[in-house]
Amino acid sequence: MKTVSFEILPYYDGHGEVSSEWIYIALVVDGEVVNKDSVNRHRWYDSDTDEETRNRHLFFLIDKDLD
Protein backbone atom coordinates (compact mmCIF):
# COMPACT_ATOMS: atom_id res chain seq x y z
CA MET A 1 0.00 0.00 0.00
CA LYS A 2 1.27 3.46 -0.86
CA THR A 3 1.36 6.40 1.51
CA VAL A 4 -0.03 9.53 -0.16
CA SER A 5 0.03 13.02 1.31
CA PHE A 6 0.05 16.68 0.35
CA GLU A 7 2.81 18.91 1.70
CA ILE A 8 3.69 22.57 1.62
CA LEU A 9 7.29 23.06 0.52
CA PRO A 10 9.44 26.19 0.25
CA TYR A 11 9.61 27.95 -3.08
CA TYR A 12 13.06 29.21 -4.04
CA ASP A 13 13.38 32.38 -6.09
CA GLY A 14 15.92 32.99 -8.86
CA HIS A 15 18.58 33.84 -6.26
CA GLY A 16 18.19 30.54 -4.39
CA GLU A 17 16.42 32.18 -1.45
CA VAL A 18 13.11 31.07 0.03
CA SER A 19 10.34 33.24 -1.39
CA SER A 20 8.06 35.09 0.99
CA GLU A 21 5.39 35.35 -1.74
CA TRP A 22 5.18 31.80 -3.11
CA ILE A 23 5.02 28.21 -1.82
CA TYR A 24 4.84 24.80 -3.44
CA ILE A 25 1.91 22.50 -2.81
CA ALA A 26 3.23 18.99 -3.45
CA LEU A 27 1.74 15.55 -3.91
CA VAL A 28 4.01 13.11 -2.09
CA VAL A 29 3.85 9.33 -2.58
CA ASP A 30 5.95 7.12 -0.33
CA GLY A 31 8.12 10.08 0.63
CA GLU A 32 8.83 11.23 -2.94
CA VAL A 33 7.42 14.37 -4.54
CA VAL A 34 5.60 13.22 -7.67
CA ASN A 35 3.98 16.52 -8.60
CA LYS A 36 4.02 20.10 -7.31
CA ASP A 37 2.61 23.47 -8.19
CA SER A 38 3.49 26.96 -7.04
CA VAL A 39 0.78 29.04 -5.39
CA ASN A 40 0.72 32.50 -3.92
CA ARG A 41 1.24 32.15 -0.17
CA HIS A 42 -1.16 34.96 0.73
CA ARG A 43 -3.97 33.56 -1.44
CA TRP A 44 -3.51 30.05 -0.06
CA TYR A 45 -3.77 31.20 3.55
CA ASP A 46 -6.33 33.98 2.95
CA SER A 47 -9.45 33.47 5.06
CA ASP A 48 -11.54 34.28 1.95
CA THR A 49 -10.12 31.19 0.18
CA ASP A 50 -12.52 28.43 1.08
CA GLU A 51 -11.67 24.78 1.68
CA GLU A 52 -13.34 23.65 -1.55
CA THR A 53 -11.06 25.91 -3.60
CA ARG A 54 -7.98 24.53 -1.82
CA ASN A 55 -9.17 20.94 -2.29
CA ARG A 56 -9.75 21.46 -6.01
CA HIS A 57 -6.20 22.72 -6.32
CA LEU A 58 -4.86 19.71 -4.41
CA PHE A 59 -6.71 17.22 -6.59
CA PHE A 60 -5.44 19.01 -9.70
CA LEU A 61 -2.00 17.72 -8.66
CA ILE A 62 -3.05 14.08 -8.90
CA ASP A 63 -1.97 12.63 -12.22
CA LYS A 64 -4.69 10.48 -13.76
CA ASP A 65 -2.08 7.83 -14.58
CA LEU A 66 -0.82 7.59 -11.00
CA ASP A 67 -1.01 3.97 -9.82
PDB file of C-alpha atoms in Angstrom:
ATOM      1  CA  MET A   1       0.000   0.000   0.000  1.00  0.00           C
ATOM      2  CA  LYS A   2       1.273   3.462  -0.860  1.00  0.00           C
ATOM      3  CA  THR A   3       1.357   6.402   1.508  1.00  0.00           C
ATOM      4  CA  VAL A   4      -0.031   9.525  -0.163  1.00  0.00           C
ATOM      5  CA  SER A   5       0.034  13.022   1.308  1.00  0.00           C
ATOM      6  CA  PHE A   6       0.046  16.679   0.353  1.00  0.00           C
ATOM      7  CA  GLU A   7       2.810  18.907   1.700  1.00  0.00           C
ATOM      8  CA  ILE A   8       3.693  22.568   1.625  1.00  0.00           C
ATOM      9  CA  LEU A   9       7.290  23.064   0.516  1.00  0.00           C
ATOM     10  CA  PRO A  10       9.439  26.190   0.254  1.00  0.00           C
ATOM     11  CA  TYR A  11       9.609  27.949  -3.081  1.00  0.00           C
ATOM     12  CA  TYR A  12      13.058  29.212  -4.037  1.00  0.00           C
ATOM     13  CA  ASP A  13      13.379  32.379  -6.091  1.00  0.00           C
ATOM     14  CA  GLY A  14      15.916  32.986  -8.863  1.00  0.00           C
ATOM     15  CA  HIS A  15      18.577  33.840  -6.256  1.00  0.00           C
ATOM     16  CA  GLY A  16      18.193  30.544  -4.392  1.00  0.00           C
ATOM     17  CA  GLU A  17      16.420  32.175  -1.452  1.00  0.00           C
ATOM     18  CA  VAL A  18      13.107  31.071   0.029  1.00  0.00           C
ATOM     19  CA  SER A  19      10.342  33.242  -1.395  1.00  0.00           C
ATOM     20  CA  SER A  20       8.059  35.087   0.995  1.00  0.00           C
ATOM     21  CA  GLU A  21       5.388  35.347  -1.737  1.00  0.00           C
ATOM     22  CA  TRP A  22       5.181  31.799  -3.106  1.00  0.00           C
ATOM     23  CA  ILE A  23       5.024  28.214  -1.823  1.00  0.00           C
ATOM     24  CA  TYR A  24       4.835  24.797  -3.439  1.00  0.00           C
ATOM     25  CA  ILE A  25       1.911  22.500  -2.814  1.00  0.00           C
ATOM     26  CA  ALA A  26       3.234  18.991  -3.448  1.00  0.00           C
ATOM     27  CA  LEU A  27       1.742  15.553  -3.908  1.00  0.00           C
ATOM     28  CA  VAL A  28       4.009  13.105  -2.090  1.00  0.00           C
ATOM     29  CA  VAL A  29       3.845   9.333  -2.585  1.00  0.00           C
ATOM     30  CA  ASP A  30       5.947   7.119  -0.333  1.00  0.00           C
ATOM     31  CA  GLY A  31       8.122  10.082   0.635  1.00  0.00           C
ATOM     32  CA  GLU A  32       8.830  11.225  -2.939  1.00  0.00           C
ATOM     33  CA  VAL A  33       7.415  14.370  -4.539  1.00  0.00           C
ATOM     34  CA  VAL A  34       5.596  13.216  -7.671  1.00  0.00           C
ATOM     35  CA  ASN A  35       3.981  16.524  -8.599  1.00  0.00           C
ATOM     36  CA  LYS A  36       4.017  20.097  -7.314  1.00  0.00           C
ATOM     37  CA  ASP A  37       2.608  23.475  -8.187  1.00  0.00           C
ATOM     38  CA  SER A  38       3.490  26.964  -7.039  1.00  0.00           C
ATOM     39  CA  VAL A  39       0.784  29.041  -5.388  1.00  0.00           C
ATOM     40  CA  ASN A  40       0.721  32.502  -3.918  1.00  0.00           C
ATOM     41  CA  ARG A  41       1.240  32.147  -0.165  1.00  0.00           C
ATOM     42  CA  HIS A  42      -1.159  34.958   0.735  1.00  0.00           C
ATOM     43  CA  ARG A  43      -3.965  33.564  -1.436  1.00  0.00           C
ATOM     44  CA  TRP A  44      -3.514  30.050  -0.061  1.00  0.00           C
ATOM     45  CA  TYR A  45      -3.771  31.200   3.553  1.00  0.00           C
ATOM     46  CA  ASP A  46      -6.325  33.976   2.946  1.00  0.00           C
ATOM     47  CA  SER A  47      -9.455  33.470   5.056  1.00  0.00           C
ATOM     48  CA  ASP A  48     -11.536  34.277   1.948  1.00  0.00           C
ATOM     49  CA  THR A  49     -10.117  31.194   0.176  1.00  0.00           C
ATOM     50  CA  ASP A  50     -12.515  28.432   1.080  1.00  0.00           C
ATOM     51  CA  GLU A  51     -11.670  24.781   1.679  1.00  0.00           C
ATOM     52  CA  GLU A  52     -13.338  23.649  -1.553  1.00  0.00           C
ATOM     53  CA  THR A  53     -11.055  25.907  -3.601  1.00  0.00           C
ATOM     54  CA  ARG A  54      -7.984  24.532  -1.819  1.00  0.00           C
ATOM     55  CA  ASN A  55      -9.167  20.944  -2.288  1.00  0.00           C
ATOM     56  CA  ARG A  56      -9.748  21.459  -6.014  1.00  0.00           C
ATOM     57  CA  HIS A  57      -6.198  22.722  -6.317  1.00  0.00           C
ATOM     58  CA  LEU A  58      -4.856  19.707  -4.413  1.00  0.00           C
ATOM     59  CA  PHE A  59      -6.715  17.222  -6.588  1.00  0.00           C
ATOM     60  CA  PHE A  60      -5.444  19.006  -9.697  1.00  0.00           C
ATOM     61  CA  LEU A  61      -1.998  17.718  -8.659  1.00  0.00           C
ATOM     62  CA  ILE A  62      -3.053  14.079  -8.900  1.00  0.00           C
ATOM     63  CA  ASP A  63      -1.968  12.634 -12.220  1.00  0.00           C
ATOM     64  CA  LYS A  64      -4.687  10.479 -13.761  1.00  0.00           C
ATOM     65  CA  ASP A  65      -2.083   7.833 -14.584  1.00  0.00           C
ATOM     66  CA  LEU A  66      -0.817   7.594 -10.996  1.00  0.00           C
ATOM     67  CA  ASP A  67      -1.008   3.974  -9.820  1.00  0.00           C
TER      68      ASP A  67
END
